[in-house]
């Protein structure tokens, strides 16, 4: 129903605003003074005027943009959602565009609901499978997740065959058998390197990798002791010991000698202390591997731990701690430690700082250097160390290097550190 008909003069273009496109804006206005008679010709004009004006009056989200592929006065209208359609002279009207947009939205919503329903169904199926397997196998809650993923028969047979061939001495990476009892190494078919494993007479385990195409040689040694083994009264001892090994040895007494050597020969070194391991590693130009290994091996044979270096390195520990205070991951990790089981070593303050290592030990009348020497003597044993070396040399040459330089590492046959916190409950 209309309250009047449009007169020709009522189709007045709106004034163009600054920054707007040059398209004609027509307003749809009726005169209340017109008689309440619907004239057919006027109604047709009104419909045409509506179609011409509604693009901007009723579709402000559609903006005209130039089109190189279209000529004349035709424009292409693009909505913020990316839908494109011809406007003034095209076959699709604004009403049709709105209907198409609505249809697209409905289809998108249906697709999302369908995907959500499928995810819920899959989760329910997985849960039922988990519960049925727990019931059938008598599994505990901790073992249920492993039972959720069934082994393929062929895969299970392959694992069984490898275990039969290598016996109980086979070593595992997560979910993968890589080193057999006979020292053989399983590798990718695309891996062109040659590998060898061996155990030195002092119990130190070694993995060698020969790559004739490499320009860089590298080595890493892992000691199976971390801040879980810190003395209760000295938080950060394992981390402090890691720092001190770089500050001189009997054979190379100059502090930082390894770093100076590596910087001249295109290399670098670093180390880190984790919960249960401390790792030392370096890289160097391939022709300088042997002298670098000789310097590196002395870290684990005859470190000096001088009193002067002990005092100075506390400042480096404090600087590292101050940096960690501004890092969210370190802060949240410490919150977890405070909320955990305080009898479990996970609750220990592993980084340490100047207070825990210096001020606190003085207050308790503890000699920090003597405690450091005792910690190194107790835990730095060859039987809980593992060394990896990569070089351009052949495996026999690499083995000769390692045997000559690391056989002198002391072996105290100490048990793995885990025995110290057995029976103290879970971390949380």
Short mmCIF file of C-alpha atoms in Angstrom, two decimals:
data_model
loop_
_atom_site.label_atom_id
_atom_site.label_comp_id
_atom_site.label_asym_id
_atom_site.label_seq_id
_atom_site.Cartn_x
_atom_site.Cartn_y
_atom_site.Cartn_z
CA UNK A 1 0.00 0.00 0.00
CA UNK A 2 1.28 3.45 -0.85
CA UNK A 3 0.37 6.76 0.63
CA UNK A 4 1.05 8.56 -2.64
CA UNK A 5 2.71 8.18 -5.98
CA UNK A 6 6.10 9.44 -7.00
CA UNK A 7 6.27 12.49 -9.16
CA UNK A 8 9.11 12.86 -11.59
CA UNK A 9 10.56 15.80 -9.69
CA UNK A 10 10.73 13.80 -6.50
CA UNK A 11 13.71 11.76 -7.75
CA UNK A 12 16.29 14.24 -6.58
CA UNK A 13 19.97 13.34 -6.47
CA UNK A 14 21.52 13.70 -3.05
CA UNK A 15 24.44 16.00 -2.66
CA UNK A 16 27.74 14.16 -3.14
CA UNK A 17 29.77 14.04 0.07
CA UNK A 18 33.52 14.50 0.19
CA UNK A 19 35.35 11.19 -0.25
CA UNK A 20 32.36 9.40 -1.78
CA UNK A 21 32.30 7.80 -5.22
CA UNK A 22 30.73 9.47 -8.22
CA UNK A 23 27.73 7.16 -8.44
CA UNK A 24 24.31 8.80 -8.48
CA UNK A 25 22.52 8.74 -5.15
CA UNK A 26 18.74 8.94 -5.60
CA UNK A 27 16.39 9.26 -2.71
CA UNK A 28 12.97 7.65 -2.74
CA UNK A 29 10.59 10.30 -1.57
CA UNK A 30 6.83 10.58 -2.01
CA UNK A 31 4.63 13.60 -1.81
CA UNK A 32 1.91 13.34 0.87
CA UNK A 33 -0.14 15.79 -1.17
CA UNK A 34 -0.65 13.30 -3.98
CA UNK A 35 -4.01 11.56 -4.22
CA UNK A 36 -4.25 8.03 -2.78
CA UNK A 37 -4.59 6.51 -6.25
CA UNK A 38 -2.05 4.04 -7.50
CA UNK A 39 -1.38 4.86 -11.13
CA UNK A 40 0.22 2.04 -13.09
CA UNK A 41 2.71 4.19 -14.97
CA UNK A 42 3.78 6.00 -11.82
CA UNK A 43 4.18 2.68 -10.03
CA UNK A 44 6.48 1.44 -12.79
CA UNK A 45 8.55 4.60 -12.50
CA UNK A 46 8.69 4.10 -8.75
CA UNK A 47 9.96 0.54 -9.17
CA UNK A 48 12.66 1.65 -11.62
CA UNK A 49 13.66 4.48 -9.34
CA UNK A 50 13.87 2.07 -6.42
CA UNK A 51 16.14 -0.26 -8.33
CA UNK A 52 18.40 2.60 -9.36
CA UNK A 53 18.57 4.16 -5.94
CA UNK A 54 18.44 1.18 -3.59
CA UNK A 55 22.03 0.22 -4.37
CA UNK A 56 23.13 3.08 -2.18
CA UNK A 57 19.98 3.76 -0.15
CA UNK A 58 19.49 0.22 1.08
CA UNK A 59 22.91 -1.38 0.40
CA UNK A 60 25.47 0.98 1.89
CA UNK A 61 27.86 -1.97 2.28
CA UNK A 62 28.16 -2.22 -1.48
CA UNK A 63 30.72 0.24 -2.84
CA UNK A 64 31.31 0.93 -6.54
CA UNK A 65 34.76 0.12 -7.84
CA UNK A 66 36.19 0.54 -11.38
CA UNK A 67 36.27 -2.51 -13.61
CA UNK A 68 38.75 -2.78 -16.45
CA UNK A 69 36.80 -5.62 -17.99
CA UNK A 70 33.55 -3.67 -18.27
CA UNK A 71 32.85 -0.67 -20.48
CA UNK A 72 30.47 2.23 -20.49
CA UNK A 73 28.76 3.32 -17.32
CA UNK A 74 28.52 -0.15 -15.78
CA UNK A 75 30.13 -0.55 -12.36
CA UNK A 76 30.97 -3.58 -10.28
CA UNK A 77 29.87 -3.60 -6.64
CA UNK A 78 31.92 -5.46 -4.05
CA UNK A 79 30.60 -6.12 -0.56
CA UNK A 80 32.90 -6.27 2.49
CA UNK A 81 32.42 -10.04 2.42
CA UNK A 82 34.01 -10.15 -1.00
CA UNK A 83 30.88 -10.86 -3.05
CA UNK A 84 30.91 -9.24 -6.47
CA UNK A 85 27.96 -8.36 -8.65
CA UNK A 86 27.01 -5.88 -11.39
CA UNK A 87 24.79 -3.07 -10.25
CA UNK A 88 23.03 -0.58 -12.45
CA UNK A 89 22.80 -2.46 -15.71
CA UNK A 90 23.41 -5.97 -14.44
CA UNK A 91 20.89 -8.75 -14.23
CA UNK A 92 21.25 -9.08 -10.46
CA UNK A 93 19.42 -6.49 -8.38
CA UNK A 94 20.37 -5.44 -4.85
CA UNK A 95 17.53 -7.57 -3.54
CA UNK A 96 18.93 -10.57 -5.40
CA UNK A 97 22.37 -9.86 -4.00
CA UNK A 98 20.99 -9.71 -0.47
CA UNK A 99 19.14 -12.97 -0.97
CA UNK A 100 22.31 -14.60 -2.31
CA UNK A 101 24.31 -13.33 0.68
CA UNK A 102 21.71 -14.71 3.04
CA UNK A 103 21.77 -18.06 1.26
CA UNK A 104 25.57 -18.16 1.52
CA UNK A 105 25.39 -17.39 5.23
CA UNK A 106 22.86 -20.18 5.75
CA UNK A 107 25.06 -22.67 3.88
CA UNK A 108 28.13 -21.60 5.88
CA UNK A 109 26.26 -22.04 9.15
CA UNK A 110 25.00 -25.45 8.07
CA UNK A 111 28.51 -26.52 7.14
CA UNK A 112 29.83 -25.39 10.52
CA UNK A 113 27.10 -27.22 12.40
CA UNK A 114 27.72 -30.37 10.37
CA UNK A 115 31.47 -30.27 11.10
CA UNK A 116 30.81 -29.71 14.80
CA UNK A 117 28.38 -32.62 14.91
CA UNK A 118 30.92 -34.89 13.23
CA UNK A 119 33.63 -33.83 15.71
CA UNK A 120 31.37 -34.56 18.66
CA UNK A 121 30.44 -37.93 17.20
CA UNK A 122 34.11 -38.79 16.62
CA UNK A 123 34.99 -37.79 20.18
CA UNK A 124 32.18 -39.92 21.56
CA UNK A 125 33.32 -42.88 19.48
CA UNK A 126 36.89 -42.42 20.73
CA UNK A 127 35.69 -42.23 24.32
CA UNK A 128 33.66 -45.40 23.96
CA UNK A 129 36.64 -47.15 22.40
CA UNK A 130 38.85 -45.98 25.26
CA UNK A 131 36.41 -47.17 27.92
CA UNK A 132 35.92 -50.54 26.24
CA UNK A 133 39.66 -51.10 25.96
CA UNK A 134 40.22 -50.12 29.56
CA UNK A 135 37.57 -52.56 30.63
CA UNK A 136 38.86 -55.37 28.43
CA UNK A 137 42.54 -54.91 29.24
CA UNK A 138 42.24 -53.76 32.83
CA UNK A 139 44.19 -50.60 32.09
CA UNK A 140 44.68 -47.77 34.54
CA UNK A 141 43.68 -44.22 33.63
CA UNK A 142 47.30 -43.30 32.93
CA UNK A 143 47.68 -46.13 30.42
CA UNK A 144 44.34 -45.58 28.70
CA UNK A 145 45.58 -43.00 26.20
CA UNK A 146 48.17 -45.42 24.81
CA UNK A 147 45.50 -48.07 24.31
CA UNK A 148 43.37 -45.64 22.35
CA UNK A 149 45.70 -45.83 19.32
CA UNK A 150 45.65 -49.37 17.93
CA UNK A 151 48.76 -50.79 16.32
CA UNK A 152 48.55 -51.95 12.76
CA UNK A 153 49.26 -55.69 12.49
CA UNK A 154 52.15 -55.18 10.09
CA UNK A 155 53.66 -52.49 12.31
CA UNK A 156 53.31 -54.66 15.41
CA UNK A 157 55.00 -57.57 13.65
CA UNK A 158 57.85 -55.30 12.54
CA UNK A 159 58.44 -54.00 16.07
CA UNK A 160 58.34 -57.54 17.45
CA UNK A 161 60.86 -58.73 14.87
CA UNK A 162 63.28 -55.92 15.73
CA UNK A 163 62.95 -56.59 19.44
CA UNK A 164 63.61 -60.30 18.85
CA UNK A 165 66.70 -59.48 16.77
CA UNK A 166 68.22 -56.97 19.20
CA UNK A 167 66.93 -58.25 22.52
CA UNK A 168 66.18 -56.17 25.59
CA UNK A 169 69.19 -53.91 24.97
CA UNK A 170 67.44 -52.06 22.17
CA UNK A 171 67.24 -48.30 22.76
CA UNK A 172 64.14 -46.36 21.80
CA UNK A 173 63.36 -42.87 20.66
CA UNK A 174 59.71 -41.90 21.32
CA UNK A 175 57.76 -44.50 19.39
CA UNK A 176 60.70 -45.52 17.19
CA UNK A 177 63.50 -48.09 17.48
CA UNK A 178 66.75 -46.50 16.33
CA UNK A 179 69.79 -48.22 17.89
CA UNK A 180 70.16 -51.95 18.22
CA UNK A 181 72.19 -53.96 20.68
CA UNK A 182 74.77 -54.63 17.98
CA UNK A 183 75.22 -50.87 17.40
CA UNK A 184 73.28 -50.72 14.14
CA UNK A 185 71.36 -47.48 13.52
CA UNK A 186 68.04 -47.27 11.74
CA UNK A 187 67.87 -44.17 9.51
CA UNK A 188 65.77 -42.60 6.77
CA UNK A 189 66.32 -43.87 3.20
CA UNK A 190 67.05 -40.24 2.22
CA UNK A 191 69.74 -39.84 4.89
CA UNK A 192 73.13 -40.07 3.17
CA UNK A 193 75.18 -39.89 6.35
CA UNK A 194 76.95 -42.87 7.90
CA UNK A 195 76.46 -43.67 11.58
CA UNK A 196 78.16 -45.74 14.25
CA UNK A 197 77.50 -46.27 17.93
CA UNK A 198 79.97 -47.44 20.54
CA UNK A 199 80.57 -47.44 24.27
CA UNK A 200 83.98 -46.41 25.57
CA UNK A 201 85.71 -48.50 28.24
CA UNK A 202 84.68 -45.91 30.84
CA UNK A 203 80.99 -46.42 29.99
CA UNK A 204 80.50 -43.22 27.96
CA UNK A 205 78.05 -43.86 25.10
CA UNK A 206 78.89 -42.37 21.70
CA UNK A 207 77.03 -41.76 18.44
CA UNK A 208 79.20 -40.87 15.43
CA UNK A 209 77.91 -39.34 12.19
CA UNK A 210 80.04 -38.98 9.07
CA UNK A 211 78.90 -36.54 6.37
CA UNK A 212 81.47 -35.97 3.58
CA UNK A 213 79.45 -33.00 2.26
CA UNK A 214 79.27 -30.97 5.48
CA UNK A 215 81.08 -27.68 5.95
CA UNK A 216 80.46 -27.61 9.70
CA UNK A 217 81.45 -30.12 12.35
CA UNK A 218 79.70 -30.29 15.69
CA UNK A 219 79.54 -32.18 18.95
CA UNK A 220 77.21 -32.39 21.94
CA UNK A 221 77.62 -34.10 25.29
CA UNK A 222 74.68 -34.73 27.60
CA UNK A 223 75.12 -35.40 31.32
CA UNK A 224 72.12 -37.11 32.86
CA UNK A 225 71.83 -34.73 35.80
CA UNK A 226 69.81 -31.52 36.08
CA UNK A 227 68.44 -29.18 38.70
CA UNK A 228 66.28 -31.98 40.12
CA UNK A 229 69.54 -33.05 41.77
CA UNK A 230 70.35 -29.65 43.31
CA UNK A 231 71.17 -29.80 47.02
CA UNK A 232 68.15 -28.75 49.03
CA UNK A 233 70.04 -25.84 50.57
CA UNK A 234 71.57 -24.53 47.30
CA UNK A 235 69.06 -23.84 44.56
CA UNK A 236 70.68 -23.56 41.12
CA UNK A 237 73.77 -25.68 41.74
CA UNK A 238 73.47 -27.77 38.53
CA UNK A 239 73.04 -24.59 36.49
CA UNK A 240 76.00 -22.96 38.23
CA UNK A 241 78.16 -26.01 37.52
CA UNK A 242 77.24 -25.75 33.82
CA UNK A 243 78.52 -22.14 33.75
CA UNK A 244 81.73 -22.94 35.60
CA UNK A 245 82.90 -25.64 33.18
CA UNK A 246 83.59 -22.96 30.55
CA UNK A 247 85.98 -21.07 32.86
CA UNK A 248 89.22 -23.00 32.52
CA UNK A 249 90.62 -26.52 32.78
CA UNK A 250 93.97 -27.91 33.84
CA UNK A 251 95.15 -28.31 30.23
CA UNK A 252 93.59 -25.06 29.01
CA UNK A 253 93.49 -22.76 32.06
CA UNK A 254 92.45 -19.60 30.23
CA UNK A 255 88.86 -18.68 30.97
CA UNK A 256 86.57 -18.96 27.96
CA UNK A 257 89.29 -20.61 25.87
CA UNK A 258 86.83 -22.78 23.92
CA UNK A 259 84.75 -19.76 22.90
CA UNK A 260 87.83 -17.88 21.74
CA UNK A 261 88.99 -20.85 19.68
CA UNK A 262 85.58 -21.35 18.10
CA UNK A 263 85.15 -17.66 17.24
CA UNK A 264 88.40 -17.77 15.25
CA UNK A 265 87.35 -20.95 13.43
CA UNK A 266 83.78 -20.08 12.48
CA UNK A 267 82.02 -21.74 15.37
CA UNK A 268 80.10 -21.17 18.59
CA UNK A 269 79.10 -23.03 21.73
CA UNK A 270 76.32 -23.08 24.29
CA UNK A 271 74.81 -25.16 27.08
CA UNK A 272 71.58 -25.58 29.00
CA UNK A 273 70.39 -27.17 32.23
CA UNK A 274 67.00 -28.86 32.32
CA UNK A 275 65.16 -30.89 34.95
CA UNK A 276 67.19 -34.08 34.55
CA UNK A 277 69.91 -33.27 32.00
CA UNK A 278 72.69 -30.78 31.33
CA UNK A 279 73.75 -30.42 27.71
CA UNK A 280 76.92 -28.89 26.26
CA UNK A 281 77.37 -28.41 22.51
CA UNK A 282 79.43 -26.58 19.89
CA UNK A 283 79.88 -26.22 16.12
CA UNK A 284 83.06 -25.33 14.21
CA UNK A 285 84.53 -25.33 10.70
CA UNK A 286 84.95 -28.94 9.64
CA UNK A 287 88.76 -28.77 9.48
CA UNK A 288 89.01 -27.70 13.14
CA UNK A 289 87.00 -30.49 14.75
CA UNK A 290 89.86 -32.41 16.40
CA UNK A 291 91.43 -29.50 18.36
CA UNK A 292 87.94 -28.32 19.37
CA UNK A 293 87.12 -31.80 20.69
CA UNK A 294 90.33 -31.80 22.72
CA UNK A 295 89.41 -28.50 24.42
CA UNK A 296 85.82 -29.65 24.90
CA UNK A 297 86.75 -33.00 26.45
CA UNK A 298 88.73 -31.30 29.21
CA UNK A 299 85.49 -29.83 30.59
CA UNK A 300 84.66 -33.32 31.84
CA UNK A 301 88.17 -34.43 32.78
CA UNK A 302 89.85 -31.63 34.76
CA UNK A 303 87.84 -28.41 35.28
CA UNK A 304 89.54 -25.86 37.56
CA UNK A 305 86.60 -24.24 39.36
CA UNK A 306 88.87 -21.42 40.57
CA UNK A 307 87.72 -19.31 43.50
CA UNK A 308 88.03 -16.08 41.48
CA UNK A 309 85.90 -17.43 38.63
CA UNK A 310 83.35 -18.77 41.09
CA UNK A 311 82.68 -15.31 42.48
CA UNK A 312 82.50 -13.60 39.07
CA UNK A 313 80.19 -16.14 37.48
CA UNK A 314 77.55 -15.48 40.13
CA UNK A 315 76.92 -12.18 38.38
CA UNK A 316 76.18 -14.01 35.12
CA UNK A 317 73.69 -16.25 36.94
CA UNK A 318 72.00 -13.19 38.48
CA UNK A 319 71.79 -11.51 35.07
CA UNK A 320 70.13 -14.56 33.56
CA UNK A 321 67.66 -14.72 36.44
CA UNK A 322 66.78 -11.02 36.00
CA UNK A 323 66.09 -11.62 32.32
CA UNK A 324 63.81 -14.55 33.15
CA UNK A 325 61.74 -12.39 35.49
CA UNK A 326 60.42 -10.50 32.47
CA UNK A 327 59.49 -13.66 30.53
CA UNK A 328 55.96 -15.02 30.92
CA UNK A 329 56.96 -18.64 30.32
CA UNK A 330 59.48 -18.56 33.17
CA UNK A 331 57.03 -16.80 35.48
CA UNK A 332 54.22 -19.26 34.80
CA UNK A 333 56.62 -22.18 35.24
CA UNK A 334 57.59 -20.91 38.66
CA UNK A 335 53.91 -20.61 39.61
CA UNK A 336 53.48 -24.29 38.74
CA UNK A 337 56.47 -25.17 40.91
CA UNK A 338 55.01 -23.28 43.87
CA UNK A 339 51.65 -25.01 43.41
CA UNK A 340 53.16 -28.48 43.10
CA UNK A 341 54.27 -31.12 45.56
CA UNK A 342 57.03 -29.40 47.56
CA UNK A 343 58.64 -32.75 48.39
CA UNK A 344 59.16 -33.51 44.70
CA UNK A 345 62.27 -32.06 43.00
CA UNK A 346 60.06 -30.41 40.38
CA UNK A 347 59.35 -27.71 42.98
CA UNK A 348 63.02 -26.65 43.11
CA UNK A 349 64.14 -23.24 41.84
CA UNK A 350 66.37 -24.55 39.06
CA UNK A 351 67.91 -21.35 37.69
CA UNK A 352 69.17 -20.06 40.98
CA UNK A 353 70.35 -16.49 41.57
CA UNK A 354 72.91 -14.56 43.54
CA UNK A 355 70.86 -14.86 46.72
CA UNK A 356 70.47 -18.66 46.65
CA UNK A 357 74.06 -19.29 45.57
CA UNK A 358 75.95 -16.63 47.52
CA UNK A 359 74.06 -14.82 50.27
CA UNK A 360 72.08 -17.84 51.43
CA UNK A 361 75.14 -20.11 51.51
CA UNK A 362 77.07 -17.51 53.54
CA UNK A 363 74.23 -17.24 56.03
CA UNK A 364 74.25 -21.03 56.39
CA UNK A 365 78.09 -21.06 56.57
CA UNK A 366 78.37 -23.23 53.45
CA UNK A 367 81.47 -23.04 51.23
CA UNK A 368 80.01 -22.66 47.72
CA UNK A 369 83.15 -23.77 45.90
CA UNK A 370 83.51 -26.90 48.04
CA UNK A 371 79.86 -27.77 47.37
CA UNK A 372 80.43 -27.19 43.65
CA UNK A 373 83.39 -29.58 43.61
CA UNK A 374 81.37 -32.16 45.51
CA UNK A 375 78.44 -31.85 43.10
CA UNK A 376 80.72 -32.32 40.07
CA UNK A 377 82.48 -35.29 41.61
CA UNK A 378 79.20 -36.94 42.51
CA UNK A 379 77.26 -36.58 39.28
CA UNK A 380 79.70 -36.03 36.41
CA UNK A 381 80.37 -39.69 35.71
CA UNK A 382 81.02 -41.18 32.26
CA UNK A 383 78.40 -43.91 32.68
CA UNK A 384 75.58 -41.32 32.66
CA UNK A 385 77.01 -39.30 29.74
CA UNK A 386 76.21 -39.54 26.04
CA UNK A 387 78.32 -37.93 23.30
CA UNK A 388 77.37 -37.20 19.67
CA UNK A 389 79.92 -36.09 17.07
CA UNK A 390 79.35 -35.04 13.46
CA UNK A 391 82.21 -34.48 11.03
CA UNK A 392 83.40 -34.82 7.45
CA UNK A 393 85.91 -37.52 8.42
CA UNK A 394 85.12 -41.19 7.96
CA UNK A 395 83.76 -43.17 10.92
CA UNK A 396 87.07 -44.79 11.79
CA UNK A 397 88.80 -41.41 12.05
CA UNK A 398 85.98 -39.96 14.15
CA UNK A 399 86.11 -42.96 16.45
CA UNK A 400 89.85 -42.57 16.92
CA UNK A 401 89.36 -38.90 17.87
CA UNK A 402 86.70 -39.70 20.43
CA UNK A 403 88.49 -42.65 22.02
CA UNK A 404 91.73 -40.70 22.42
CA UNK A 405 90.09 -37.63 23.95
CA UNK A 406 87.17 -38.90 26.04
CA UNK A 407 88.44 -42.17 27.49
CA UNK A 408 89.95 -40.23 30.38
CA UNK A 409 86.55 -39.05 31.63
CA UNK A 410 86.13 -40.48 35.12
CA UNK A 411 83.53 -43.20 35.73
CA UNK A 412 82.17 -43.63 39.24
CA UNK A 413 79.45 -46.09 38.19
CA UNK A 414 76.89 -43.96 39.90
CA UNK A 415 73.20 -44.83 39.51
CA UNK A 416 70.92 -42.59 37.53
CA UNK A 417 69.64 -39.59 39.54
CA UNK A 418 66.01 -40.76 39.47
CA UNK A 419 66.62 -43.10 42.39
CA UNK A 420 67.05 -40.08 44.69
CA UNK A 421 63.43 -38.95 44.41
CA UNK A 422 61.67 -42.28 44.13
CA UNK A 423 58.85 -42.56 46.63
CA UNK A 424 58.40 -38.80 46.99
CA UNK A 425 55.09 -38.85 45.13
CA UNK A 426 53.99 -37.12 41.95
CA UNK A 427 54.99 -33.57 41.08
CA UNK A 428 51.35 -32.42 41.42
#
